[in-house]
Short mmCIF file of C-alpha atoms and ligand atoms in Angstrom, two decimals:
data_model
loop_
_atom_site.label_atom_id
_atom_site.label_comp_id
_atom_site.label_asym_id
_atom_site.label_seq_id
_atom_site.Cartn_x
_atom_site.Cartn_y
_atom_site.Cartn_z
CA MET A 1 49.92 82.75 77.32
CA SER A 2 49.01 86.17 75.99
CA ARG A 3 45.66 87.04 74.74
CA PRO A 4 44.06 90.42 74.26
CA GLN A 5 42.05 91.56 77.22
CA THR A 6 38.43 91.09 76.41
CA ARG A 7 35.49 92.09 78.42
CA ARG A 8 33.28 89.33 79.55
CA LYS A 9 29.68 89.25 80.58
CA CYS A 10 29.08 88.21 84.16
CA ARG A 11 26.86 85.17 84.37
CA CYS A 12 25.31 86.47 87.52
CA CYS A 13 24.56 90.18 87.02
CA ASN A 14 24.97 90.24 83.22
CA LYS A 15 27.27 93.24 83.38
CA PHE A 16 30.50 93.36 81.45
CA PHE A 17 33.71 93.12 83.39
CA LEU A 18 37.42 92.74 82.79
CA PRO A 19 38.44 89.26 83.88
CA ASP A 20 41.48 88.84 86.03
CA PRO A 21 44.28 87.84 83.60
CA ARG A 22 45.38 85.05 85.92
CA THR A 23 42.01 83.35 85.93
CA ALA A 24 40.55 84.70 82.72
CA ASN A 25 40.11 81.24 81.28
CA ARG A 26 37.80 80.18 84.03
CA GLN A 27 36.33 83.40 85.26
CA ARG A 28 32.68 83.77 84.44
CA HIS A 29 31.66 86.16 87.15
CA CYS A 30 32.62 89.71 88.02
CA SER A 31 34.13 90.73 91.34
CA MET A 32 30.92 91.89 92.98
CA PRO A 33 30.46 90.00 96.27
CA ALA A 34 27.16 88.47 95.24
CA CYS A 35 28.59 87.35 91.92
CA ARG A 36 31.66 85.89 93.58
CA LEU A 37 29.39 83.86 95.79
CA ALA A 38 27.53 82.68 92.72
CA SER A 39 30.83 81.81 91.13
CA LYS A 40 31.84 79.78 94.14
CA ALA A 41 28.55 77.91 94.12
CA ALA A 42 28.95 77.24 90.41
CA SER A 43 32.41 75.81 90.90
CA GLN A 44 31.07 73.57 93.63
CA ARG A 45 28.42 72.32 91.28
CA ARG A 46 31.07 71.69 88.66
CA TRP A 47 33.07 69.77 91.19
CA LEU A 48 30.10 67.64 92.14
CA GLY A 49 29.29 66.91 88.55
CA LYS A 50 32.77 66.39 87.25
CA ASN A 51 32.46 62.64 86.77
CA GLY A 52 28.93 62.74 85.58
CA ASN A 53 27.09 64.77 83.05
CA GLY A 54 27.36 67.97 85.03
CA ASP A 55 23.68 68.04 85.63
CA TYR A 56 23.24 70.67 88.28
CA PHE A 57 19.64 69.90 89.02
CA ARG A 58 20.39 66.27 89.64
CA GLY A 59 23.03 67.35 92.12
CA ALA A 60 20.70 69.84 93.74
CA ALA A 61 18.03 67.20 94.11
CA ALA A 62 20.55 64.91 95.72
CA VAL A 63 21.62 67.64 98.11
CA ARG A 64 18.00 68.27 98.94
CA ARG A 65 17.52 64.60 99.70
CA VAL A 66 20.45 64.72 102.09
CA GLN A 67 19.03 67.79 103.77
CA LEU A 68 15.68 66.09 104.24
CA TRP A 69 17.39 62.99 105.52
CA ARG A 70 19.42 65.08 107.94
CA GLN A 71 16.26 66.67 109.31
CA GLY A 72 15.01 63.19 110.11
CA HIS A 73 18.31 62.12 111.64
CA PRO A 74 19.56 65.10 113.63
CA ASP A 75 21.72 62.97 115.90
CA TYR A 76 23.61 61.33 113.12
CA TRP A 77 25.72 64.34 112.33
CA LYS A 78 26.63 65.43 115.80
CA PRO A 79 29.34 64.07 118.00
CA LYS A 80 27.52 62.01 120.59
CA ALA A 81 29.51 63.48 123.45
CA SER A 82 28.06 66.93 122.77
CA SER A 83 24.48 65.79 123.10
CA SER A 84 24.59 64.76 126.75
CA GLN A 85 22.91 67.99 127.86
CA GLY A 86 20.30 67.92 125.15
CA THR A 87 16.95 66.28 124.82
CA GLN A 88 18.23 63.61 122.51
CA VAL A 89 18.34 60.04 123.57
CA VAL A 90 21.88 59.31 124.61
CA ASP A 91 22.86 55.71 124.77
CA GLU A 92 25.82 54.19 126.48
CA GLN A 93 27.95 54.79 123.43
CA SER A 94 28.45 58.36 124.56
CA THR A 95 30.71 57.11 127.31
CA ASN A 96 32.98 55.40 124.82
CA PRO A 97 35.79 57.88 124.16
CA GLY A 98 36.66 56.23 120.89
CA GLN A 99 33.21 56.65 119.50
CA SER A 100 32.78 59.36 116.94
CA SER A 101 29.59 60.73 115.50
CA CYS A 102 28.93 57.74 113.34
CA ASN A 103 26.59 54.87 113.95
CA VAL A 104 29.17 52.16 113.64
CA PRO A 105 29.79 49.18 115.83
CA ARG A 106 32.37 49.74 118.50
CA GLY A 107 35.91 48.60 118.20
CA LEU A 108 36.50 49.78 114.68
CA PRO A 109 39.77 51.57 114.15
CA GLY A 110 39.60 55.29 113.62
CA THR A 111 40.17 55.07 109.92
CA LEU A 112 37.16 52.84 109.52
CA GLN A 113 35.02 54.99 111.77
CA ASP A 114 36.00 57.79 109.52
CA TYR A 115 34.49 56.07 106.56
CA CYS A 116 31.39 54.68 108.19
CA LEU A 117 29.18 57.10 106.31
CA ALA A 118 30.89 56.14 103.08
CA GLN A 119 29.80 52.57 103.75
CA ASP A 120 26.19 53.55 104.23
CA PRO A 121 24.34 52.17 101.21
CA ALA A 122 22.25 55.32 100.95
CA PHE A 123 25.36 57.49 100.94
CA VAL A 124 27.05 55.30 98.35
CA GLY A 125 23.93 55.50 96.24
CA LEU A 126 23.86 59.24 96.62
CA ILE A 127 27.44 59.61 95.48
CA SER A 128 26.72 57.31 92.59
CA MET A 129 23.82 59.51 91.56
CA VAL A 130 25.83 62.69 91.83
CA THR A 131 28.91 61.40 90.06
CA GLY A 132 27.09 59.21 87.58
CA SER A 133 29.51 56.40 88.36
CA THR A 134 28.84 53.00 89.85
CA LEU A 135 32.50 52.09 90.21
CA GLN A 136 33.33 51.55 93.85
CA GLU A 137 36.76 53.12 93.49
CA ASP A 138 35.25 56.25 92.00
CA ILE A 139 32.72 56.38 94.79
CA ALA A 140 35.40 55.84 97.43
CA ALA A 141 37.54 58.60 95.95
CA THR A 142 34.59 60.96 95.92
CA ALA A 143 33.67 59.98 99.45
CA ARG A 144 37.16 60.82 100.62
CA GLN A 145 36.95 64.21 98.99
CA LEU A 146 33.54 64.80 100.53
CA LEU A 147 34.83 63.83 103.95
CA LEU A 148 37.81 66.13 103.63
CA ARG A 149 35.61 68.92 102.47
CA GLY A 150 33.11 68.34 105.24
CA ARG A 151 35.83 68.29 107.85
CA ASN A 152 37.20 71.54 106.56
CA ILE A 153 33.76 73.10 106.72
CA LEU A 154 33.19 71.85 110.24
CA GLY A 155 36.67 72.90 111.28
CA PHE A 156 37.89 69.45 112.14
CA VAL A 157 41.63 69.18 112.14
CA LEU A 158 41.94 65.47 112.71
CA PRO A 159 39.49 62.75 111.76
CA GLU A 160 39.29 61.51 115.33
CA THR A 161 38.77 64.94 116.82
CA THR A 162 35.52 64.90 118.74
CA GLN A 163 34.43 66.35 122.04
CA THR A 164 36.70 63.94 123.79
CA THR A 165 40.35 64.88 123.79
CA VAL A 166 42.33 62.41 121.76
CA GLU A 167 46.07 62.60 121.58
CA PRO A 168 46.96 63.41 117.99
CA PRO A 169 49.22 60.87 116.36
CA SER A 170 52.69 62.32 115.97
ZN1 ZN B 1 28.42 90.11 88.31
#
């Protein structure tokens, strides 16, 4: 695919730049660090809105709702085992080595624990808002991607990896 090199205007700083030929089709930002960050954020917004109408503000509002919710539920996102020294109320679940950070009944297999948040009606509703889809399979697929993404961000290697040492399945 050969096309003449054209200069493009950066969406962030509004300066003209020569796009990288390899990514010229998608590149909308120059290589300045701040603009690359903006580019990354923009691609995340595109990803969030890919099934919907791409409405960034809707997505941002949804993210804001999650942030507010998280402020009200600080324990929900932390592995329970790590809170034993803190001021949080620690119930007997913290002694259950199989228990991850989710508020699920005991005894669920790891794969289900993994998806406990995806079964939270509020979370399902949130994904539905962001994606614009009410199909459960769409929502499940998005939830899986979100979980993967979240794990990568948090540095989790395995779904079951918490404070307690779990033998990885081989
Ligand atoms: Zn720029």
